[in-house]
């Protein structure tokens, strides 16, 4: 008989289980006035082709998401394997999140991390509450993909690279 641990026992155990699922990492960024604002998010998922939708899950405690969510356009960058330091910078609580991060903006104010594997220019389609996170569905308005750029991989709280 298989023995399993009750989920309520310890959130650390749950987080550890979640961390076994490898993911890419994205940056969700946009201009607010003359300043780029953004955050790293590994919860990115492709959702729908028609309409073209992706999602990210954002923790309710985020101070950055409430600033981003009302903007007309958001830039979503699928980070490349060279972006491990940039990813940490883009998630830090204090200081300049774009320090040492090369970025570009679109005319609509979406901000993209330079040399990423994919750029998606998005607008917020819908938001769904989900426990201590919100699921933000984003509709893709424009994109640029470089399939030959190796992505950054996040697994068990560490950055990894795909084997070539
Ligand atoms: C690799 C990595 C992945 C992350 N993924 C998410 C995520 O999917 N959703 C989220 O809300 N925060 C995620 N974060 C945390 C945010 O980047 C950020 O640190 C957090 O939102 C706190 O900052 P804020 O209060 O300015 O939003 C991630 C951080 C790292 C380093």
Coordinates of C-alpha atoms and ligand atoms in Angstrom, one line a residue:
X1 CA 0.0 0.0 0.0
X2 CA 1.4 3.4 -0.9
X3 CA 1.7 5.8 2.1
X4 CA 1.2 9.5 1.3
X5 CA 1.5 12.6 3.5
X6 CA -1.6 14.7 4.1
X7 CA -1.2 18.0 2.3
X8 CA -2.0 20.2 5.3
X9 CA 0.9 18.8 7.3
X10 CA 3.5 21.2 6.2
X11 CA 3.5 23.9 3.4
X12 CA 7.3 23.4 3.1
X13 CA 6.6 19.9 1.8
X14 CA 4.0 21.2 -0.7
X15 CA 6.5 23.9 -1.9
X16 CA 9.2 21.2 -2.3
X17 CA 6.8 19.1 -4.3
X18 CA 5.9 22.0 -6.6
X19 CA 9.6 22.7 -7.1
X20 CA 10.1 19.3 -8.6
X21 CA 8.3 20.5 -11.7
X22 CA 10.8 22.2 -14.0
X23 CA 9.7 25.4 -15.6
X24 CA 11.1 28.3 -17.6
X25 CA 11.2 31.8 -16.2
X26 CA 9.6 34.9 -17.6
X27 CA 9.8 38.6 -16.8
X28 CA 6.6 40.6 -16.9
X29 CA 7.5 44.3 -17.4
X30 CA 6.2 47.6 -18.5
X31 CA 7.0 51.3 -18.4
X32 CA 5.4 53.4 -15.7
X33 CA 6.2 56.9 -16.7
X34 CA 9.9 56.9 -17.6
X35 CA 10.7 53.9 -15.4
X36 CA 10.7 50.2 -16.2
X37 CA 8.8 48.2 -13.7
X38 CA 8.6 44.4 -13.6
X39 CA 8.9 41.0 -11.9
X40 CA 10.2 37.5 -12.6
X41 CA 7.6 34.8 -12.9
X42 CA 8.2 31.1 -13.3
X43 CA 4.4 30.3 -13.3
X44 CA 4.0 31.1 -17.0
X45 CA 1.9 28.7 -19.0
X46 CA 0.6 28.8 -22.6
X47 CA -3.2 28.6 -22.4
X48 CA -5.0 29.1 -25.7
X49 CA -4.4 29.6 -29.4
X50 CA -7.7 31.3 -30.3
X51 CA -7.7 33.8 -28.7
X52 CA -4.0 33.7 -28.1
X53 CA -3.7 33.5 -24.3
X54 CA -1.0 32.8 -21.7
X55 CA -1.1 32.9 -17.9
X56 CA 1.0 33.8 -15.0
X57 CA 0.1 33.2 -11.3
X58 CA 0.9 36.2 -9.1
X59 CA 1.1 36.1 -5.3
X60 CA -1.5 38.2 -3.6
X61 CA 1.2 39.9 -1.6
X62 CA 2.9 41.3 -4.7
X63 CA 3.5 45.0 -4.6
X64 CA 4.5 45.1 -8.3
X65 CA 1.5 43.3 -9.9
X66 CA -1.1 46.0 -8.8
X67 CA 1.1 48.6 -10.6
X68 CA 1.4 46.5 -13.7
X69 CA -2.1 45.1 -14.1
X70 CA -3.8 48.5 -15.0
X71 CA -1.4 49.2 -17.8
X72 CA -2.5 48.9 -21.4
X73 CA 0.3 46.7 -22.5
X74 CA 2.7 44.3 -20.7
X75 CA 5.9 42.8 -22.0
X76 CA 6.5 39.2 -21.2
X77 CA 10.0 37.9 -21.9
X78 CA 10.9 34.2 -21.8
X79 CA 14.3 34.4 -20.2
X80 CA 17.4 32.9 -21.8
X81 CA 19.9 30.6 -20.1
X82 CA 22.3 33.6 -19.6
X83 CA 19.6 35.5 -17.6
X84 CA 20.1 33.8 -14.2
X85 CA 21.5 36.9 -12.6
X86 CA 19.0 39.1 -14.4
X87 CA 16.2 36.9 -13.1
X88 CA 17.3 37.4 -9.5
X89 CA 17.7 41.1 -10.0
X90 CA 14.2 41.2 -11.5
X91 CA 12.8 39.6 -8.4
X92 CA 14.6 41.5 -5.6
X93 CA 12.6 43.3 -3.0
X94 CA 14.7 46.4 -2.7
X95 CA 16.9 48.3 -5.1
X96 CA 16.8 48.7 -8.9
X97 CA 15.2 45.7 -10.5
X98 CA 16.8 46.7 -13.9
X99 CA 20.3 47.1 -12.6
X100 CA 22.6 45.4 -15.1
X101 CA 19.5 44.1 -17.0
X102 CA 19.5 45.1 -20.7
X103 CA 16.0 45.9 -21.8
X104 CA 14.0 47.5 -24.6
X105 CA 10.6 49.0 -24.8
X106 CA 7.8 49.0 -27.4
X107 CA 5.9 52.1 -28.5
X108 CA 3.0 50.9 -26.3
X109 CA 5.2 50.8 -23.1
X110 CA 5.8 47.1 -22.9
X111 CA 9.3 46.3 -21.6
X112 CA 11.3 43.3 -22.8
X113 CA 14.5 41.8 -21.5
X114 CA 17.2 41.9 -24.2
X115 CA 18.3 38.6 -25.8
X116 CA 15.3 36.6 -24.5
X117 CA 14.0 33.5 -26.2
X118 CA 10.5 35.0 -26.7
X119 CA 8.9 38.4 -26.4
X120 CA 5.1 38.6 -26.0
X121 CA 3.4 41.9 -26.0
X122 CA 0.2 41.3 -24.0
X123 CA -2.8 43.0 -22.5
X124 CA -4.7 41.7 -19.4
X125 CA -7.6 39.5 -20.6
X126 CA -9.0 38.3 -17.3
X127 CA -7.9 37.7 -13.7
X128 CA -9.1 34.9 -11.5
X129 CA -8.5 34.6 -7.7
X130 CA -6.8 31.3 -6.8
X131 CA -6.0 30.8 -3.2
X132 CA -3.1 33.0 -2.2
X133 CA -2.4 33.8 -5.9
X134 CA -4.3 35.3 -8.7
X135 CA -4.2 33.8 -12.2
X136 CA -3.6 36.5 -14.8
X137 CA -4.7 35.6 -18.3
X138 CA -2.9 37.7 -20.8
X139 CA -3.9 38.1 -24.4
X140 CA -1.0 38.3 -26.9
X141 CA -1.1 41.2 -29.2
X142 CA 2.3 40.8 -30.9
X143 CA 5.3 38.5 -30.5
X144 CA 8.8 37.7 -31.5
X145 CA 10.3 34.3 -30.9
X146 CA 13.9 33.0 -31.3
X147 CA 13.5 29.3 -31.1
X148 CA 17.3 28.8 -31.2
X149 CA 17.9 30.7 -27.9
X150 CA 18.2 28.2 -25.1
X151 CA 15.8 29.1 -22.2
X152 CA 16.6 29.4 -18.5
X153 CA 15.2 26.5 -16.5
X154 CA 14.1 26.7 -12.9
X155 CA 14.0 23.4 -11.0
X156 CA 14.2 22.7 -7.3
X157 CA 14.8 26.4 -6.5
X158 CA 17.9 26.4 -8.8
X159 CA 18.6 27.7 -12.2
X160 CA 19.6 25.0 -14.7
X161 CA 20.3 24.7 -18.5
X162 CA 18.9 22.3 -21.0
X163 CA 21.4 19.7 -22.0
X164 CA 22.5 20.3 -25.6
Ligands
LIG1 C1 12.8 32.2 -10.3 C2 11.7 33.1 -9.7 C3 10.4 32.8 -10.1 C4 9.3 33.6 -9.6 N1 8.1 33.3 -10.0 C5 7.0 34.0 -9.5 C6 5.7 33.8 -9.9 O1 5.5 33.0 -10.8 N2 4.7 34.5 -9.3 C7 5.0 35.5 -8.4 O2 4.0 36.1 -7.9 N3 6.2 35.8 -8.0 C8 7.3 35.1 -8.5 N4 8.5 35.3 -8.1 C9 8.8 36.4 -7.2 C10 8.7 37.8 -7.9 O3 9.6 37.9 -8.9 C11 8.9 38.9 -6.8 O4 10.1 38.7 -6.1 C12 7.8 39.0 -5.9 O5 6.6 39.3 -6.6 C13 8.0 40.1 -4.7 O6 8.1 41.3 -5.3 P1 6.9 42.4 -5.4 O7 6.3 42.5 -4.1 O8 7.6 43.6 -5.9 O9 5.9 41.8 -6.4 C14 9.6 34.6 -8.6 C15 10.9 34.9 -8.3 C16 12.0 34.1 -8.8 C17 13.4 34.4 -8.4

